[in-house]
Short mmCIF file of C-alpha atoms and ligand atoms in Angstrom, two decimals:
data_model
loop_
_atom_site.label_atom_id
_atom_site.label_comp_id
_atom_site.label_asym_id
_atom_site.label_seq_id
_atom_site.Cartn_x
_atom_site.Cartn_y
_atom_site.Cartn_z
CA MET A 1 -0.13 -0.04 -0.16
CA PRO A 2 1.18 3.43 -0.71
CA PRO A 3 2.30 5.57 1.99
CA GLU A 4 -0.62 8.59 3.10
CA LEU A 5 2.31 10.37 5.30
CA PHE A 6 4.97 12.11 4.17
CA LEU A 7 7.95 13.29 5.96
CA SER A 8 9.62 16.17 3.35
CA GLY A 9 6.75 18.96 5.20
CA LEU A 10 7.79 18.30 8.86
CA SER A 11 9.93 20.63 10.45
CA PRO A 12 12.32 18.47 13.22
CA GLU A 13 9.56 19.24 16.13
CA GLU A 14 6.39 17.57 14.21
CA LEU A 15 9.17 14.41 12.63
CA LEU A 16 9.56 13.51 16.27
CA ASP A 17 5.57 13.88 16.79
CA VAL A 18 4.85 11.23 14.03
CA LEU A 19 8.13 9.20 13.90
CA SER A 20 7.38 8.51 17.63
CA PRO A 21 8.64 6.54 19.94
CA LEU A 22 12.16 7.52 18.28
CA PRO A 23 14.31 9.59 20.40
CA ALA A 24 14.90 13.91 19.18
CA PHE A 25 18.56 13.21 17.66
CA ARG A 26 16.82 9.83 15.26
CA ALA A 27 14.25 13.11 14.53
CA ASN A 28 16.69 15.85 13.58
CA GLN A 29 19.27 13.38 11.73
CA ILE A 30 15.75 12.02 9.29
CA PHE A 31 15.20 16.39 8.96
CA LYS A 32 18.75 15.80 8.02
CA TRP A 33 19.01 14.35 5.51
CA ILE A 34 16.08 14.87 4.26
CA SER A 35 16.73 18.97 4.00
CA GLY A 36 20.31 18.02 2.60
CA GLY A 37 18.09 16.63 -0.55
CA VAL A 38 17.99 13.19 0.22
CA SER A 39 14.85 10.93 -0.91
CA SER A 40 15.22 8.05 0.00
CA PHE A 41 15.04 5.65 3.49
CA ASP A 42 17.83 3.52 2.50
CA ASP A 43 20.83 6.62 1.63
CA MET A 44 20.06 7.23 5.37
CA THR A 45 23.36 5.75 6.25
CA ASP A 46 24.25 6.95 9.58
CA LEU A 47 20.04 4.71 10.63
CA SER A 48 20.69 0.89 10.64
CA LEU A 49 18.91 -0.85 8.16
CA SER A 50 16.79 -2.02 9.99
CA LEU A 51 14.59 1.07 11.01
CA ARG A 52 16.01 2.64 7.46
CA ARG A 53 13.63 -0.76 5.97
CA GLU A 54 10.96 -0.20 9.35
CA LEU A 55 10.72 3.77 8.16
CA SER A 56 10.24 2.96 4.21
CA GLY A 57 7.32 -0.02 5.42
CA ARG A 58 5.73 3.26 6.99
CA PHE A 59 5.88 6.78 5.47
CA GLY A 60 7.25 7.89 1.90
CA ILE A 61 9.03 11.30 2.22
CA TYR A 62 8.08 13.55 -1.47
CA SER A 63 4.67 12.67 -1.67
CA SER A 64 4.79 14.92 -5.70
CA THR A 65 6.71 13.51 -8.49
CA VAL A 66 8.21 16.22 -11.52
CA ASP A 67 6.37 15.43 -14.49
CA GLY A 68 7.84 18.28 -17.20
CA ARG A 69 10.83 19.94 -17.21
CA PHE A 70 10.82 23.19 -19.80
CA GLY A 71 14.20 26.01 -20.37
CA ASP A 72 13.84 29.60 -21.47
CA ALA A 73 17.52 31.34 -22.03
CA SER A 74 17.57 34.86 -22.45
CA ASP A 75 19.86 37.80 -22.40
CA SER A 76 19.04 38.27 -19.19
CA GLY A 77 18.82 35.06 -18.59
CA ASN A 78 17.33 31.31 -17.85
CA ALA A 79 14.50 30.63 -16.49
CA GLU A 80 13.46 26.38 -15.66
CA LYS A 81 9.53 25.77 -15.47
CA ILE A 82 9.09 22.53 -13.74
CA SER A 83 5.14 20.80 -13.33
CA LEU A 84 4.29 19.02 -10.75
CA ARG A 85 2.25 15.86 -10.05
CA LEU A 86 0.40 15.44 -6.93
CA ARG A 87 -0.27 12.23 -4.73
CA ASP A 88 -3.83 13.11 -5.86
CA GLY A 89 -3.64 13.77 -10.09
CA ALA A 90 -3.52 17.91 -9.33
CA MET A 91 -1.09 19.47 -11.26
CA VAL A 92 1.11 22.90 -10.28
CA GLU A 93 4.40 24.14 -11.49
CA ALA A 94 7.14 25.98 -9.55
CA VAL A 95 10.28 27.83 -11.94
CA LEU A 96 13.92 28.24 -11.13
CA LEU A 97 14.70 32.09 -11.92
CA SER A 98 18.88 32.56 -13.30
CA ASP A 99 19.27 36.32 -13.79
CA GLY A 100 22.25 37.17 -16.73
CA PHE A 101 23.47 39.91 -14.95
CA SER A 102 24.22 38.97 -11.19
CA GLY A 103 23.85 34.69 -11.40
CA ARG A 104 21.65 34.50 -8.79
CA LYS A 105 19.13 32.40 -8.76
CA THR A 106 15.49 32.70 -7.58
CA ALA A 107 12.85 29.31 -6.75
CA CYS A 108 9.38 30.46 -7.39
CA LEU A 109 6.90 28.07 -5.43
CA SER A 110 3.53 27.98 -5.85
CA THR A 111 1.02 27.85 -2.58
CA GLN A 112 -2.24 26.46 -5.15
CA ALA A 113 -3.22 24.04 -6.85
CA GLY A 114 -5.22 27.16 -9.45
CA CYS A 115 -6.19 30.26 -7.81
CA PRO A 116 -9.54 31.25 -6.42
CA ALA A 117 -8.00 34.94 -7.40
CA GLY A 118 -9.86 35.97 -10.12
CA CYS A 119 -7.27 38.44 -11.31
CA VAL A 120 -8.03 38.99 -15.14
CA PHE A 121 -4.51 38.73 -16.31
CA CYS A 122 -3.28 36.15 -15.00
CA LYS A 123 -3.41 32.57 -16.54
CA THR A 124 -3.05 31.08 -12.89
CA GLY A 125 -6.58 32.63 -11.71
CA SER A 126 -8.58 31.66 -15.42
CA LEU A 127 -7.88 28.12 -14.43
CA GLY A 128 -9.88 27.98 -11.02
CA PHE A 129 -9.53 26.65 -7.64
CA LEU A 130 -8.86 23.00 -7.69
CA ARG A 131 -7.25 23.15 -3.87
CA ASN A 132 -5.08 24.27 -0.62
CA LEU A 133 -1.11 22.61 -1.34
CA ASP A 134 0.37 21.17 2.23
CA SER A 135 2.92 21.79 3.47
CA SER A 136 4.80 19.22 1.95
CA GLU A 137 3.88 19.99 -1.44
CA ILE A 138 5.35 23.01 -1.48
CA VAL A 139 8.99 21.99 0.03
CA GLU A 140 8.87 19.70 -2.60
CA GLN A 141 8.63 22.52 -5.21
CA PHE A 142 12.03 24.01 -3.56
CA PHE A 143 14.12 21.17 -2.80
CA TYR A 144 13.35 19.78 -7.29
CA LEU A 145 14.62 23.71 -7.74
CA LYS A 146 17.37 22.93 -6.01
CA ALA A 147 18.67 19.91 -7.70
CA ILE A 148 17.98 21.41 -10.71
CA ALA A 149 20.27 24.74 -9.28
CA GLY A 150 22.38 22.62 -8.04
CA GLY A 151 22.64 23.40 -4.67
CA GLY A 152 22.56 27.08 -4.50
CA ILE A 153 19.34 28.88 -4.27
CA ASP A 154 19.62 32.76 -2.90
CA ASN A 155 16.06 34.10 -2.80
CA ILE A 156 12.54 32.50 -2.29
CA VAL A 157 10.27 34.58 -4.07
CA VAL A 158 6.19 32.60 -3.54
CA MET A 159 4.97 34.26 -6.31
CA GLY A 160 3.62 30.75 -8.25
CA MET A 161 0.53 29.79 -8.32
CA GLY A 162 -2.32 30.26 -5.86
CA GLU A 163 -2.88 33.48 -3.91
CA PRO A 164 -0.25 32.57 -0.57
CA LEU A 165 -2.31 34.44 2.10
CA LEU A 166 -5.43 32.04 1.30
CA ASN A 167 -3.00 29.18 3.03
CA LEU A 168 -0.96 30.58 5.03
CA GLY A 169 -1.19 27.85 7.88
CA GLU A 170 0.61 25.68 5.33
CA LEU A 171 2.57 27.99 4.03
CA ARG A 172 4.28 28.83 7.51
CA ARG A 173 5.25 25.13 8.05
CA ALA A 174 6.80 24.73 4.53
CA LEU A 175 8.68 28.22 5.42
CA ARG A 176 9.76 26.61 8.98
CA VAL A 177 11.04 23.90 7.04
CA ILE A 178 13.20 25.64 5.49
CA THR A 179 14.66 27.93 6.97
CA HIS A 180 14.81 25.95 10.26
CA LYS A 181 18.56 26.01 11.61
CA LYS A 182 18.85 22.33 12.14
CA GLY A 183 18.37 22.11 8.17
CA LEU A 184 18.65 24.56 5.44
CA ASN A 185 18.56 27.47 7.61
CA PHE A 186 17.50 29.68 4.83
CA SER A 187 17.43 33.00 5.87
CA LYS A 188 13.63 34.84 5.65
CA ARG A 189 15.08 38.06 4.70
CA ARG A 190 15.60 36.31 1.89
CA ILE A 191 12.24 35.26 0.86
CA THR A 192 8.82 37.23 -0.32
CA VAL A 193 5.45 36.60 0.16
CA SER A 194 3.66 38.55 -2.08
CA THR A 195 -0.41 38.37 -2.06
CA CYS A 196 -2.67 40.17 -4.25
CA GLY A 197 -3.94 41.72 -1.75
CA ILE A 198 -5.72 40.04 1.33
CA ALA A 199 -5.76 42.20 3.99
CA GLU A 200 -6.16 40.67 7.02
CA GLY A 201 -3.42 38.03 6.13
CA ILE A 202 -0.71 40.96 5.47
CA ARG A 203 -2.44 41.64 9.13
CA ASP A 204 -1.94 38.06 10.07
CA LEU A 205 1.40 37.22 8.95
CA ALA A 206 2.61 40.80 10.45
CA ASP A 207 1.42 39.70 14.03
CA LYS A 208 2.15 36.16 13.60
CA GLY A 209 5.24 36.09 11.20
CA PRO A 210 7.84 33.92 9.82
CA GLY A 211 9.19 37.60 9.14
CA VAL A 212 9.64 37.30 5.39
CA ARG A 213 9.67 40.56 2.58
CA LEU A 214 6.22 40.88 1.59
CA ALA A 215 4.71 42.02 -1.44
CA LEU A 216 1.35 43.04 -2.95
CA SER A 217 0.46 42.69 -6.31
CA LEU A 218 -1.24 46.32 -6.35
CA CYS A 219 -1.63 46.12 -10.61
CA THR A 220 -3.90 50.00 -9.87
CA ALA A 221 -4.12 51.87 -7.32
CA ARG A 222 -7.26 53.31 -9.21
CA GLU A 223 -10.22 51.31 -7.09
CA ASP A 224 -12.41 51.74 -9.56
CA LEU A 225 -10.53 49.73 -12.31
CA ARG A 226 -9.07 47.46 -9.97
CA LEU A 227 -12.57 46.21 -8.92
CA ARG A 228 -12.35 45.39 -12.71
CA LEU A 229 -9.17 43.72 -13.11
CA MET A 230 -9.31 42.23 -9.24
CA PRO A 231 -12.43 40.67 -8.22
CA LEU A 232 -11.13 39.57 -4.64
CA ALA A 233 -10.58 43.84 -4.03
CA ARG A 234 -14.72 43.94 -2.91
CA GLN A 235 -13.54 42.79 0.39
CA ASN A 236 -9.62 44.73 0.36
CA PRO A 237 -10.54 48.09 -0.88
CA LEU A 238 -7.01 50.23 -1.56
CA PRO A 239 -7.70 52.23 2.08
CA ARG A 240 -8.01 48.93 4.33
CA LEU A 241 -4.86 47.34 2.22
CA LYS A 242 -3.06 50.39 2.77
CA ASP A 243 -3.70 50.33 6.56
CA ALA A 244 -2.65 46.60 6.78
CA LEU A 245 0.49 47.51 4.50
CA SER A 246 1.56 50.75 7.30
CA TYR A 247 0.38 47.68 10.23
CA HIS A 248 3.65 45.50 8.78
CA GLN A 249 5.67 47.95 7.50
CA LYS A 250 5.44 49.92 11.19
CA LYS A 251 5.87 46.08 12.97
CA ASN A 252 9.03 45.06 11.16
CA GLY A 253 10.48 47.78 9.37
CA GLN A 254 10.50 46.20 5.78
CA ARG A 255 10.60 47.93 3.14
CA ILE A 256 6.96 46.67 0.62
CA THR A 257 6.99 45.76 -2.95
CA LEU A 258 4.51 46.59 -5.07
CA GLU A 259 4.54 45.25 -8.49
CA ALA A 260 2.34 46.44 -10.66
CA VAL A 261 1.46 44.31 -14.37
CA LEU A 262 0.81 46.91 -16.69
CA LEU A 263 -1.68 45.97 -19.21
CA GLY A 264 -1.64 47.61 -22.60
CA ASN A 265 -3.50 50.71 -22.84
CA VAL A 266 -5.81 50.01 -19.43
CA ASN A 267 -3.16 50.82 -16.78
CA THR A 268 -0.73 52.75 -17.76
CA THR A 269 -2.41 56.43 -18.16
CA ARG A 270 -1.35 59.54 -16.53
CA GLU A 271 -4.26 59.04 -13.74
CA ASP A 272 -3.19 55.38 -13.56
CA ALA A 273 0.52 57.44 -12.32
CA ALA A 274 -0.98 59.45 -10.23
CA ALA A 275 -3.02 57.36 -8.11
CA LEU A 276 0.18 55.33 -7.46
CA VAL A 277 2.40 57.95 -6.43
CA SER A 278 -0.48 59.21 -4.05
CA PHE A 279 -1.04 55.33 -2.67
CA VAL A 280 2.91 54.65 -1.83
CA ARG A 281 3.11 58.12 0.02
CA GLY A 282 3.47 57.37 3.75
CA LEU A 283 4.91 53.61 3.05
CA ASP A 284 8.35 52.92 2.17
CA ALA A 285 7.85 50.96 -0.87
CA VAL A 286 9.52 50.10 -4.60
CA VAL A 287 7.54 50.30 -7.58
CA ASN A 288 8.19 47.85 -9.54
CA LEU A 289 6.54 46.98 -13.10
CA ILE A 290 5.82 44.16 -15.00
CA PRO A 291 5.42 44.05 -18.34
CA TRP A 292 2.10 42.66 -19.35
CA ASN A 293 4.03 38.62 -20.50
CA PRO A 294 1.80 37.77 -23.06
CA VAL A 295 -0.95 34.29 -21.87
CA GLU A 296 -3.31 33.79 -25.16
CA GLY A 297 -7.06 33.93 -24.27
CA LEU A 298 -6.75 36.61 -21.75
CA SER A 299 -9.08 39.48 -22.27
CA PHE A 300 -10.32 43.24 -20.20
CA GLU A 301 -14.27 43.55 -20.74
CA GLY A 302 -14.47 42.65 -24.27
CA LYS A 303 -10.88 43.57 -25.58
CA PRO A 304 -7.96 40.74 -26.07
CA LEU A 305 -4.68 41.65 -23.68
CA ARG A 306 -1.56 42.74 -24.65
CA GLU A 307 1.82 44.14 -23.83
CA PRO A 308 2.30 47.71 -23.06
CA GLY A 309 4.47 49.41 -25.74
CA GLU A 310 7.49 50.34 -24.65
CA LYS A 311 7.12 54.89 -25.32
CA GLU A 312 3.58 53.52 -22.55
CA ILE A 313 5.97 51.74 -20.12
CA LYS A 314 8.80 55.36 -20.24
CA ASP A 315 6.53 57.63 -19.98
CA PHE A 316 4.36 55.88 -16.98
CA GLU A 317 7.99 55.35 -15.53
CA LYS A 318 8.03 59.26 -16.16
CA ASN A 319 5.19 60.28 -13.87
CA LEU A 320 5.98 57.48 -10.89
CA GLU A 321 10.11 59.30 -11.15
CA ASN A 322 8.00 62.77 -11.62
CA GLY A 323 5.65 61.88 -8.70
CA GLY A 324 9.30 61.09 -6.55
CA VAL A 325 8.13 57.13 -6.90
CA LYS A 326 11.32 54.70 -6.31
CA PHE A 327 10.46 51.98 -8.97
CA THR A 328 12.30 49.60 -10.86
CA ARG A 329 11.69 47.55 -14.25
CA ARG A 330 11.14 43.98 -14.28
CA ARG A 331 13.27 42.63 -16.87
CA ARG A 332 11.38 38.56 -18.76
CA LYS A 333 12.21 35.62 -17.94
CA GLY A 334 10.55 32.67 -18.12
CA GLY A 335 8.48 33.66 -21.09
CA GLU A 336 8.41 31.14 -23.32
CA VAL A 337 8.51 28.43 -20.99
CA GLY A 338 4.94 29.93 -19.69
CA GLY A 339 6.99 30.07 -16.49
CA ALA A 340 6.89 34.16 -16.30
CA CYS A 341 4.95 36.12 -14.12
CA GLY A 342 1.22 35.49 -14.63
CA GLN A 343 1.94 32.41 -17.17
CA LEU A 344 1.68 29.81 -14.77
CA GLY A 345 -0.87 27.01 -15.59
CA SER A 346 -0.61 27.16 -19.79
CA LEU A 347 0.35 23.53 -19.00
CA GLY A 348 -3.59 22.94 -18.03
CA GLY A 349 -2.66 21.98 -13.95
CA GLY A 350 -6.86 20.45 -14.14
CA ALA A 351 -8.10 22.48 -12.01
CA LYS A 352 -11.83 22.32 -11.95
CA LYS A 353 -13.99 25.88 -11.64
CA GLU A 354 -15.44 26.33 -8.11
CA GLU A 355 -17.41 29.52 -6.50
CA PHE A 356 -15.04 30.95 -3.63
CA LEU A 357 -16.16 34.30 -3.21
S1 LIG B 1 -2.23 37.06 -9.64
FE1 LIG B 1 -1.29 35.35 -7.83
S2 LIG B 1 -3.64 35.66 -6.85
FE2 LIG B 1 -4.43 36.81 -8.91
S3 LIG B 1 -5.06 34.81 -10.08
FE3 LIG B 1 -2.92 34.85 -10.45
S4 LIG B 1 -2.07 33.26 -9.31
FE4 LIG B 1 -4.05 34.01 -8.20
#
């Protein structure tokens, strides 16, 4: 019979519970092996053969398998997207981004199969929502990408499929494993969680940690337009969101990233720039401009979405500059493999539409 419990997403404290009556040092040994990328009890050479056999009979380590791997190279770097098959057959995707200039490697992780948020510019949002991932399914994406990277990953962004703050409990457990000092000890300062704007979740993160960086996918600071582009904006109006961001910033003192996906002829007007300038006021924030990555079939109010032109972007940047806003423009990576921002799920994913909001 296949195992029902998988150990990859468990902290040493949780392992101790599950492995009872094994002593704490055994749980720590096993945690260390798993954190080092070992996916079979046979390779845990400091455990006796009989213990390895017993563990193999009771538990699995990884609950998912890699189903496909897709690469894309450009001047600005490489992207490798993997698709993972979960134990119930659901599919999720994760991406390894390598910066061509700095050489830094970033793992982009998913937290849900599909997404209930339904942002109109996002492929994942168009798939509907299947289910939340559990801790092991999130951690395993990191392990697989780490193996592809040949060991070193510099940053983690939780910006893949799904809205992380709607699955905060399992995300917290996964980050606890990845940042645990008995294992990978990955720095929390090098992890960014990106939300489409769940005010309550932002406050929860501020109150209970785990002290990672925060990015808000704002898209536009014009409330009327945001409501039409991002359905979750209805429950999370901009003043509420800004209050939550200020609260978060007061608690952990970190600069916040505001992401603005630029949609050609939709949210790049002078009015949009002015609204963004006013939203940023009072926050220590940097705006990350993300020219929309094309996804076939996505439209807004009857018109197909399109990439913004270079002049359109430049004019928008000029307006931000005049308003004193700090901003960067994200270089495109991963577009060829459908691994760029907003493109995940282009392999399908088996997600079913489900009424959520
Ligand atoms: S942008 Fe993020 S939150 Fe919005 S639909 Fe896509 S995955 Fe979900």
